[in-house]
Tab-separated table of N, CA and C in Angstrom:
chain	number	residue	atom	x	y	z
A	1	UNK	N	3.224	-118.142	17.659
A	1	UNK	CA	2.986	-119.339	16.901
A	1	UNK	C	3.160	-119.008	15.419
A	2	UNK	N	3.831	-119.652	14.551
A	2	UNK	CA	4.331	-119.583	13.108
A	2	UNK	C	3.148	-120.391	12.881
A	3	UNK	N	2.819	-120.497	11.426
A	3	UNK	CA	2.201	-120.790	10.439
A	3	UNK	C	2.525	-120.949	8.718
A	4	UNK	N	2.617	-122.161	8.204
A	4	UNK	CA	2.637	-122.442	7.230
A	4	UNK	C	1.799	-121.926	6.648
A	5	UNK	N	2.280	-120.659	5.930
A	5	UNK	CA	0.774	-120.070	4.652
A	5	UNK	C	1.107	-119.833	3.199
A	6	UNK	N	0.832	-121.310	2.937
A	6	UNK	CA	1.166	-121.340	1.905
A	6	UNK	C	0.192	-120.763	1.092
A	7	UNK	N	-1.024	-120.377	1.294
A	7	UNK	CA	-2.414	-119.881	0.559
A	7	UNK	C	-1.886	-118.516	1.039
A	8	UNK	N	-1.708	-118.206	1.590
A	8	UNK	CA	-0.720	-116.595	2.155
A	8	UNK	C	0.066	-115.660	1.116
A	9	UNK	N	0.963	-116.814	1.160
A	9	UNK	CA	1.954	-116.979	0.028
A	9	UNK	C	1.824	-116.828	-1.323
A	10	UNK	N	0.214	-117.547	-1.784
A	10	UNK	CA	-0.210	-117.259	-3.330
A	10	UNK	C	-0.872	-116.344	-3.171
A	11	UNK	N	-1.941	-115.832	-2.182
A	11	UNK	CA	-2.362	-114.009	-2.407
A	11	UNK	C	-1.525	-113.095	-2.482
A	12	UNK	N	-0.065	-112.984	-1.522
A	12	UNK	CA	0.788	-112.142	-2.092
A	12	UNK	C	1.181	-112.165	-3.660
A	13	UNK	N	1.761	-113.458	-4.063
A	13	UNK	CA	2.030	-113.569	-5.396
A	13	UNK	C	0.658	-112.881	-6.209
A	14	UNK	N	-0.429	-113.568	-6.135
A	14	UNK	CA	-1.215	-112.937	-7.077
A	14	UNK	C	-1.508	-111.126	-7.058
A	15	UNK	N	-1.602	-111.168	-5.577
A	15	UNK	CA	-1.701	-109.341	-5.833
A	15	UNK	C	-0.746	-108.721	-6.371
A	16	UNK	N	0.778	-109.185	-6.330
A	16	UNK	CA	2.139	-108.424	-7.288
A	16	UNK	C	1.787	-108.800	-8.516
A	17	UNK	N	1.159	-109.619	-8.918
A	17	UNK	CA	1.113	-110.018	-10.421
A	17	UNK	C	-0.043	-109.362	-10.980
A	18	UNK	N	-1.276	-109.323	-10.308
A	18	UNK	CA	-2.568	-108.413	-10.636
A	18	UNK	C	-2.405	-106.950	-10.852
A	19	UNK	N	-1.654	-106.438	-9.301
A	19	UNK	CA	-1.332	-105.203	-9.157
A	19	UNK	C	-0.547	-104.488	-9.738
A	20	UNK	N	0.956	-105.133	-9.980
A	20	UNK	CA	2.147	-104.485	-10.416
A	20	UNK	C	2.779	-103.542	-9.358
A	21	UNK	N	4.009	-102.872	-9.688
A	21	UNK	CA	4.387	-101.762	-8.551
A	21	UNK	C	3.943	-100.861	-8.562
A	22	UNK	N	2.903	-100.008	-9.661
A	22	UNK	CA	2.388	-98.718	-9.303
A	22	UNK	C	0.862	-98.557	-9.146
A	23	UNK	N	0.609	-99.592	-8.324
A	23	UNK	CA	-1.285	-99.675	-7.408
A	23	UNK	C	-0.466	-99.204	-6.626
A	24	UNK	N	-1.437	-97.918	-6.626
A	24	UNK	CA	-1.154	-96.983	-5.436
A	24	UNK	C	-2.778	-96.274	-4.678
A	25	UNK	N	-3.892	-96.459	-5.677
A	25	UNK	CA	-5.025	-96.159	-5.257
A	25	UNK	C	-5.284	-97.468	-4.012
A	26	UNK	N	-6.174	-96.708	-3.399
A	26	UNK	CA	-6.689	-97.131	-2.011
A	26	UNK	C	-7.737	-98.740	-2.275
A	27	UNK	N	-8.530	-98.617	-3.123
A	27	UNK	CA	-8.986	-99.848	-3.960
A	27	UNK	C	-8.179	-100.848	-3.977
A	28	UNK	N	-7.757	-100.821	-4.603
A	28	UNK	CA	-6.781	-102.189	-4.630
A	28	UNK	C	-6.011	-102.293	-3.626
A	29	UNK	N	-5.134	-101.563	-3.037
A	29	UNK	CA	-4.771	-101.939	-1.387
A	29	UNK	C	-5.578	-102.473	-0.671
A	30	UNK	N	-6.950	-102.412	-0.497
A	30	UNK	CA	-7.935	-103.021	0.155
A	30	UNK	C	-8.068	-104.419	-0.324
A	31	UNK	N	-7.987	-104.310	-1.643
A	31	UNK	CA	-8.192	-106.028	-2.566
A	31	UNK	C	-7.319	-106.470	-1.882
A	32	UNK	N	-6.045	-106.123	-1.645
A	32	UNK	CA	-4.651	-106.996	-1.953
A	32	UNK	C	-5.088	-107.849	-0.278
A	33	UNK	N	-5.285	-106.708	0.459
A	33	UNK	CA	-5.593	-107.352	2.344
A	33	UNK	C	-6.599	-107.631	2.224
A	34	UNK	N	-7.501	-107.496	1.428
A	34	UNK	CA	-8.572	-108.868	1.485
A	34	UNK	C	-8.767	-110.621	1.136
A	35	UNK	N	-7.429	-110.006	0.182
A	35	UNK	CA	-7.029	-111.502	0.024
A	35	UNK	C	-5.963	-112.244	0.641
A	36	UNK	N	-5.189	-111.245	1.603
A	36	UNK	CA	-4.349	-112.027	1.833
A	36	UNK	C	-5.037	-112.657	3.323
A	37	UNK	N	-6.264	-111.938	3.988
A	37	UNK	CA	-6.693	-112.165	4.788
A	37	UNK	C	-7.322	-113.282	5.268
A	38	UNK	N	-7.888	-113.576	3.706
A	38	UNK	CA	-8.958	-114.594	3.344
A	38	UNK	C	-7.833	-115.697	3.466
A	39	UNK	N	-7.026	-115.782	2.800
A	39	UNK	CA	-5.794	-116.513	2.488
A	39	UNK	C	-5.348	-117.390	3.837
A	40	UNK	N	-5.093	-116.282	4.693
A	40	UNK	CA	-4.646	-116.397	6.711
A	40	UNK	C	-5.508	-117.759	6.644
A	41	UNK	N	-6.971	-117.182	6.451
A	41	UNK	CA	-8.503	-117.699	7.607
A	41	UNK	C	-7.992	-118.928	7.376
A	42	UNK	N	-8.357	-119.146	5.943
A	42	UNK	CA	-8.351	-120.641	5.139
A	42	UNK	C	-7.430	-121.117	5.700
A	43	UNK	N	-5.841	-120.769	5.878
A	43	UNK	CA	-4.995	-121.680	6.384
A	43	UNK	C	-4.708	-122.099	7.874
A	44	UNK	N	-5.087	-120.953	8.341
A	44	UNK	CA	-5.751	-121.561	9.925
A	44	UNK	C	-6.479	-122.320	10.394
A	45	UNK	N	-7.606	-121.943	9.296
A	45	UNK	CA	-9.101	-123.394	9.571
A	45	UNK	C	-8.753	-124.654	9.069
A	46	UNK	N	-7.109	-124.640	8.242
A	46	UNK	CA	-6.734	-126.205	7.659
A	46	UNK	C	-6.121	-126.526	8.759
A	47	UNK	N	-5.628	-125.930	9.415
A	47	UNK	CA	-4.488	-126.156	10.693
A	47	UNK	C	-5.315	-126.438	11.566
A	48	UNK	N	-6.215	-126.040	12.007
A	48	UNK	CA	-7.154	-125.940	13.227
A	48	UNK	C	-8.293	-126.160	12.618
A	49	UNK	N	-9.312	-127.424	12.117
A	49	UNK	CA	-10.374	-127.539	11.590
A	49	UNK	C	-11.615	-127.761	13.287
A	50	UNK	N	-12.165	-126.308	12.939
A	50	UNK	CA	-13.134	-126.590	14.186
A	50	UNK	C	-14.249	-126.399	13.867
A	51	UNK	N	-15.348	-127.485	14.829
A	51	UNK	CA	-16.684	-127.621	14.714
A	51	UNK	C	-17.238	-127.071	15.641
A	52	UNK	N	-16.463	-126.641	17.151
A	52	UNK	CA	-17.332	-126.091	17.876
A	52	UNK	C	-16.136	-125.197	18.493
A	53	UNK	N	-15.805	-123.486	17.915
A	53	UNK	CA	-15.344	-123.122	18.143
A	53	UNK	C	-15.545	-121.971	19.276
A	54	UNK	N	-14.846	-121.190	19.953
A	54	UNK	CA	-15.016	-120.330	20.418
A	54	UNK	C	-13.982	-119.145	20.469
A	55	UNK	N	-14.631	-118.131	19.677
A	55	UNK	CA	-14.185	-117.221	19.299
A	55	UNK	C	-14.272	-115.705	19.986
A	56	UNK	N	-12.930	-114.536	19.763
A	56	UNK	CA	-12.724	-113.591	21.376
A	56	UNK	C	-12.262	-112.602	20.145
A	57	UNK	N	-12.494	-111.192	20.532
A	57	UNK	CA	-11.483	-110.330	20.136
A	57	UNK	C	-11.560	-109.562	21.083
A	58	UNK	N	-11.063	-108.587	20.553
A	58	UNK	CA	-10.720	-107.379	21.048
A	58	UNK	C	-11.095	-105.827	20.821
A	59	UNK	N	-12.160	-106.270	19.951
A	59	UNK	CA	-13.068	-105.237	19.652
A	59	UNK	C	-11.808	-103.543	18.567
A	60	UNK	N	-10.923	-104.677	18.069
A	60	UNK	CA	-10.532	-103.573	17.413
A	60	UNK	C	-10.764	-103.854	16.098
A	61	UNK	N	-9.977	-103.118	14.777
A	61	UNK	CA	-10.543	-103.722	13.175
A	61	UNK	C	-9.668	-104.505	13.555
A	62	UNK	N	-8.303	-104.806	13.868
A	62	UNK	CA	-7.623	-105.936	13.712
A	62	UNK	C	-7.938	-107.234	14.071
A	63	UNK	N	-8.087	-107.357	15.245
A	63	UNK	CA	-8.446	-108.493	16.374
A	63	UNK	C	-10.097	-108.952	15.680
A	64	UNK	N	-11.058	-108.049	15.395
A	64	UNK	CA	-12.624	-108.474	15.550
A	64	UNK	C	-12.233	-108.673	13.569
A	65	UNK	N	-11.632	-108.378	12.596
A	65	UNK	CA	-11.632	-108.287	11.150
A	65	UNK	C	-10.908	-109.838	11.449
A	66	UNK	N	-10.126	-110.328	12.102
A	66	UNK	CA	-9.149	-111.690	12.144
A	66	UNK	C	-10.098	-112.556	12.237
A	67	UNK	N	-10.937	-112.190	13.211
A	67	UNK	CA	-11.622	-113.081	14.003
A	67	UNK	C	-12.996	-113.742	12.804
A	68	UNK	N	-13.837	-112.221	12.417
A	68	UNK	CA	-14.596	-112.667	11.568
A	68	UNK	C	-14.194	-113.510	10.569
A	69	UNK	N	-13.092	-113.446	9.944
A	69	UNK	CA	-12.661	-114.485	8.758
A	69	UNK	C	-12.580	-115.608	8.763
A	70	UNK	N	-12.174	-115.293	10.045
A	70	UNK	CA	-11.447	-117.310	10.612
A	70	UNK	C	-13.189	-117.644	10.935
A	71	UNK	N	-14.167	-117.228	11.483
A	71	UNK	CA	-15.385	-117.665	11.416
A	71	UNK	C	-16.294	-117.572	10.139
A	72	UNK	N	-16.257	-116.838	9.323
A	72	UNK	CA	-16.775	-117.699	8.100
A	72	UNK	C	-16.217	-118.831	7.436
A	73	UNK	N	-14.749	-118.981	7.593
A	73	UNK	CA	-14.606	-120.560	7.062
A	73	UNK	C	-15.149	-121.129	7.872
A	74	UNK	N	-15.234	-121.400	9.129
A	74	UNK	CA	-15.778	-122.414	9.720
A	74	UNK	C	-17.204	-122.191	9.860
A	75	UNK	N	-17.907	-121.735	9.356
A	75	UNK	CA	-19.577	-121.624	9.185
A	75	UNK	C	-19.331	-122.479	7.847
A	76	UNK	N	-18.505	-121.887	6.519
A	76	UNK	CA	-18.491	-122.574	5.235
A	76	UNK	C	-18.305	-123.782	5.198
A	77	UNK	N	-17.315	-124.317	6.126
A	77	UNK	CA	-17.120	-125.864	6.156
A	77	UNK	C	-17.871	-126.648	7.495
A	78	UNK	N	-18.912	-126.088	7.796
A	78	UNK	CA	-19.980	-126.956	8.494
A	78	UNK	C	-20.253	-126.721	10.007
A	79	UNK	N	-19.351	-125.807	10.456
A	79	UNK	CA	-19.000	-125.694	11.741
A	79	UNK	C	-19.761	-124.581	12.244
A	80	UNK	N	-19.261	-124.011	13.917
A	80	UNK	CA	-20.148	-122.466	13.925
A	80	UNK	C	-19.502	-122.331	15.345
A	81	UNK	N	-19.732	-121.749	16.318
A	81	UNK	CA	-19.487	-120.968	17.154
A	81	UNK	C	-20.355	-121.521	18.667
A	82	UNK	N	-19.232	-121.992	19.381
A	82	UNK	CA	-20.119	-121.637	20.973
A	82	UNK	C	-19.997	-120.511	21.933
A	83	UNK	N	-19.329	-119.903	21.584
A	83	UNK	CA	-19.645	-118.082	21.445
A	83	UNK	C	-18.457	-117.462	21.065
A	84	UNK	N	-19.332	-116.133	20.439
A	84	UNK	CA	-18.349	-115.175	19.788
A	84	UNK	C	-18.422	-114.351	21.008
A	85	UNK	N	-17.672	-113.250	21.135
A	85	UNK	CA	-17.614	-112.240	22.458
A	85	UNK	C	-16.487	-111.747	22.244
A	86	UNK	N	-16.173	-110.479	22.570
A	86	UNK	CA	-15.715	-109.934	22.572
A	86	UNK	C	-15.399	-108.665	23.731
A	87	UNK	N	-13.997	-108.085	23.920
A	87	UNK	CA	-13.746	-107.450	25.432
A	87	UNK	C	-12.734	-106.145	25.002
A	88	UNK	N	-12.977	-105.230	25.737
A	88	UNK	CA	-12.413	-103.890	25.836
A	88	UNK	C	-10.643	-104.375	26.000
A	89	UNK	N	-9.706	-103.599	25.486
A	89	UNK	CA	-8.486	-103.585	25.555
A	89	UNK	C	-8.620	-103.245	27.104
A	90	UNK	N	-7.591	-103.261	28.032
A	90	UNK	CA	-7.114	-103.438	29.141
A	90	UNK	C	-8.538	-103.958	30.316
A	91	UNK	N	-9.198	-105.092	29.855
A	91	UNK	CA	-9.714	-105.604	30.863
A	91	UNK	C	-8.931	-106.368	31.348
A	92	UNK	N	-9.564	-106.868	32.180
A	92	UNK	CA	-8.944	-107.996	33.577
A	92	UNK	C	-9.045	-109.521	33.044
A	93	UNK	N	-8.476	-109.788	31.891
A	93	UNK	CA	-8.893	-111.050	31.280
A	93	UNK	C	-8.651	-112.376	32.422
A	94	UNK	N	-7.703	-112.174	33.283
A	94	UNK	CA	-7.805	-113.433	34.365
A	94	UNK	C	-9.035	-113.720	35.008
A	95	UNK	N	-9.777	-112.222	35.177
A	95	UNK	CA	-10.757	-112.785	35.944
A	95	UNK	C	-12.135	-113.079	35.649
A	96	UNK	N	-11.859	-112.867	34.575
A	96	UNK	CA	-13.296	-112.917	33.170
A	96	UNK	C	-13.750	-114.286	33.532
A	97	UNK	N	-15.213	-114.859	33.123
A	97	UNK	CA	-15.321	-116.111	33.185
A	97	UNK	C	-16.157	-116.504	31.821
A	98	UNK	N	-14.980	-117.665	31.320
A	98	UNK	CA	-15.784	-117.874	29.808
A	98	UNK	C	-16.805	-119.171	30.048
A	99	UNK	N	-18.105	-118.647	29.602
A	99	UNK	CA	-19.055	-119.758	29.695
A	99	UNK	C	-18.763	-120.606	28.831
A	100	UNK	N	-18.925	-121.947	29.019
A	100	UNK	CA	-18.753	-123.283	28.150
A	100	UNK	C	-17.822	-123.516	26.921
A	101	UNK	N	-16.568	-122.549	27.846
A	101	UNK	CA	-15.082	-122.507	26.607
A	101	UNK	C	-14.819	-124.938	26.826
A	102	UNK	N	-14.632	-125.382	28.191
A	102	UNK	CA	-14.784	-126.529	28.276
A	102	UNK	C	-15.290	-127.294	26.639
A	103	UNK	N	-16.022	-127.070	26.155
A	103	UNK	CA	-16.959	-127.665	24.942
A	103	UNK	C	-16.441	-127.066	23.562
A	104	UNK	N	-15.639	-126.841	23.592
A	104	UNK	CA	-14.855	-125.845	22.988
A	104	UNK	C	-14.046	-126.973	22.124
A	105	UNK	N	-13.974	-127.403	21.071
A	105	UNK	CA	-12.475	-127.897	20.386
A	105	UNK	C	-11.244	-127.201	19.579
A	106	UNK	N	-11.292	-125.463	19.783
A	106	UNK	CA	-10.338	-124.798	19.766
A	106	UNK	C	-10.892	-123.125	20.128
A	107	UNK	N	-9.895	-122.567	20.531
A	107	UNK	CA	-10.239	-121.156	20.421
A	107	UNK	C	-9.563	-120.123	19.804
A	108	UNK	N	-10.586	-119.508	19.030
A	108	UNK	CA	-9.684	-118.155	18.252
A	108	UNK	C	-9.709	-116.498	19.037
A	109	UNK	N	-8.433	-116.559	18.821
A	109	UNK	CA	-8.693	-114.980	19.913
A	109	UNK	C	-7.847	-113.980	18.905
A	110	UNK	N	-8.389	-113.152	18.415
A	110	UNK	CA	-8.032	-111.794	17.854
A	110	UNK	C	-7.754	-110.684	18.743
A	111	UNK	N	-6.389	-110.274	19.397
A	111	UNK	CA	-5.665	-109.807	20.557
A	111	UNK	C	-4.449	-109.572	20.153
A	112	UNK	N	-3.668	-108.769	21.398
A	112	UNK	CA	-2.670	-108.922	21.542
A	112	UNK	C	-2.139	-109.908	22.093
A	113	UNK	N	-0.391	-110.023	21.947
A	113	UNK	CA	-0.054	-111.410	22.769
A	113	UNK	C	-0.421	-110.959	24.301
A	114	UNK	N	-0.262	-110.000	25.000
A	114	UNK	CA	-0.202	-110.783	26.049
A	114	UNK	C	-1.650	-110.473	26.697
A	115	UNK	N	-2.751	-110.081	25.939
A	115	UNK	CA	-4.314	-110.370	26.220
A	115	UNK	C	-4.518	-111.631	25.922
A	116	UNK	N	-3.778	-112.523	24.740
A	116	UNK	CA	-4.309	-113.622	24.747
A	116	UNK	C	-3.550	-114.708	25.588
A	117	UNK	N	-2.639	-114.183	26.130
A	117	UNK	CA	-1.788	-115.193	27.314
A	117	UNK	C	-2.330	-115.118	28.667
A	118	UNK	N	-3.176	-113.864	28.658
A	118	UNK	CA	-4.317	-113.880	29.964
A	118	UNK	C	-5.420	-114.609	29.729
A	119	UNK	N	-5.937	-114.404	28.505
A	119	UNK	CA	-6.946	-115.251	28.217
A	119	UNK	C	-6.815	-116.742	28.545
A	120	UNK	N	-5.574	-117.000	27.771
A	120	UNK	CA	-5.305	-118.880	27.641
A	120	UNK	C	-5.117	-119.358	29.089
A	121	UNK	N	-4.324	-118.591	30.154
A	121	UNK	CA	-4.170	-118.791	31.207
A	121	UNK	C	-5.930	-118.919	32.068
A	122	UNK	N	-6.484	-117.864	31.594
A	122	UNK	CA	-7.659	-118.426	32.833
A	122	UNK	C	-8.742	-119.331	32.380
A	123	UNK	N	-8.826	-119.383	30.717
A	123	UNK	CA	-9.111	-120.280	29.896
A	123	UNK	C	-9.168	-121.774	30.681
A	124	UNK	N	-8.126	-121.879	30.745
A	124	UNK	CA	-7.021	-123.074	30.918
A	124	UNK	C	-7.601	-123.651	32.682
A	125	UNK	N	-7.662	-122.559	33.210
A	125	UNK	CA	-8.216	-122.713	34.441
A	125	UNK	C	-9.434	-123.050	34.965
A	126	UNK	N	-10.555	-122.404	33.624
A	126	UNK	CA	-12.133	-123.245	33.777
A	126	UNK	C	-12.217	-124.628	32.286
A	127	UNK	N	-10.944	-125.584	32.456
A	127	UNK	CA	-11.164	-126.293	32.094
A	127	UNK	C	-10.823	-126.403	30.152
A	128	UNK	N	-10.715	-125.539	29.795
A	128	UNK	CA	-10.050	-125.987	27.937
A	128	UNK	C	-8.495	-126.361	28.616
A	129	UNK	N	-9.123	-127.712	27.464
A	129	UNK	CA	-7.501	-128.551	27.311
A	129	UNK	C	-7.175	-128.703	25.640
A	130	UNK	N	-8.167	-127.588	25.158
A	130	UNK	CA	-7.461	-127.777	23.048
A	130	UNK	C	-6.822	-126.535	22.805
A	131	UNK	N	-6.142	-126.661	21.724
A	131	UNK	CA	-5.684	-125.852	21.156
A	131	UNK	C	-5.952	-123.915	21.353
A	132	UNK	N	-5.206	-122.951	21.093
A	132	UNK	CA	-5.749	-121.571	21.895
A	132	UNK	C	-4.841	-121.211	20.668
A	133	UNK	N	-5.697	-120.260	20.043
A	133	UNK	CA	-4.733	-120.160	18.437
A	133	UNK	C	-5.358	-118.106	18.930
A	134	UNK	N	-3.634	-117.547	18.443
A	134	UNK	CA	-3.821	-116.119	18.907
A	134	UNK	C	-3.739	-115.838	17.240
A	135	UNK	N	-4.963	-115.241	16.988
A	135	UNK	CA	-4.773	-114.569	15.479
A	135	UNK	C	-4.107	-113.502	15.631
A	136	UNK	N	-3.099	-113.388	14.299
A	136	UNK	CA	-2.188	-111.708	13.966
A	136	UNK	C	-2.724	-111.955	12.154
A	137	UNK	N	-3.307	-110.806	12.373
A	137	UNK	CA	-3.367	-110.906	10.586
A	137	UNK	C	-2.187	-110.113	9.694
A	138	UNK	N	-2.263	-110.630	8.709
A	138	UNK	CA	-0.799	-109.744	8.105
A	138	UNK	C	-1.359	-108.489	7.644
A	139	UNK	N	-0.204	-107.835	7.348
A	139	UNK	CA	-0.470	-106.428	6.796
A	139	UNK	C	-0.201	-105.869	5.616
């Protein structure tokens, strides 16, 4: 799934313009993916504005760091979680059973694609009919 990030788009710009080409300390590399991260959340939670979300990773920094972001905007703009949870890389995601994903008006899953194509698939099977948004954060 593509994404319009245009808030994406101005954290890169601003970190080349803050940074310049010779940030090379570890500090500011961290700034630069913190903002472009922040940048992602925000434009996901404009794309996908959810009040009762349910949120998955994968228990890695990538997948569970995606995940947290995209859930503080939606705590900031009024919303919150009908569960967060999270699962070991090579589980059996078909046969997992998500409690009260149904009540759900979108889900964020911080994964790989095809953990979250197991997910959406059995998802799909106890009943979510919204949106299944696979976070990739940039790098």
């Amino acid at each position: 799934m593509k994404f319009k990030l245009a808030h994406y788009a101005a954290a890169l710009a601003l970190a080349a313009i803050t940074t310049g080409p010779s940030a090379a300390n570890e500090d500011a590399d961290r700034a630069i993916l913190q903002r472009k991260v922040e940048a992602y959340a925000q434009d996901i939670y404009a794309q996908y504005p959810a009040k009762k979300a349910y949120l998955m990773n994968n228990k890695t920094p990538r997948g569970q760091g995606a995940v947290d972001e995209v859930y503080a905007v939606i705590r900031k703009n009024g919303g919150d979680s009908i569960a967060y949870a999270d699962f070991n890389q090579g589980d059996n995601l078909l046969t997992q059973d998500y409690p009260s994903v149904e009540q759900a008006d979108v889900v964020f899953c911080g994964c790989t694609a095809a953990e979250a194509k197991a997910m959406k698939a059995a998802m799909e099977k106890q009943g979510f009919k919204g949106p299944f948004v696979h976070l990739v954060l940039p790098q």
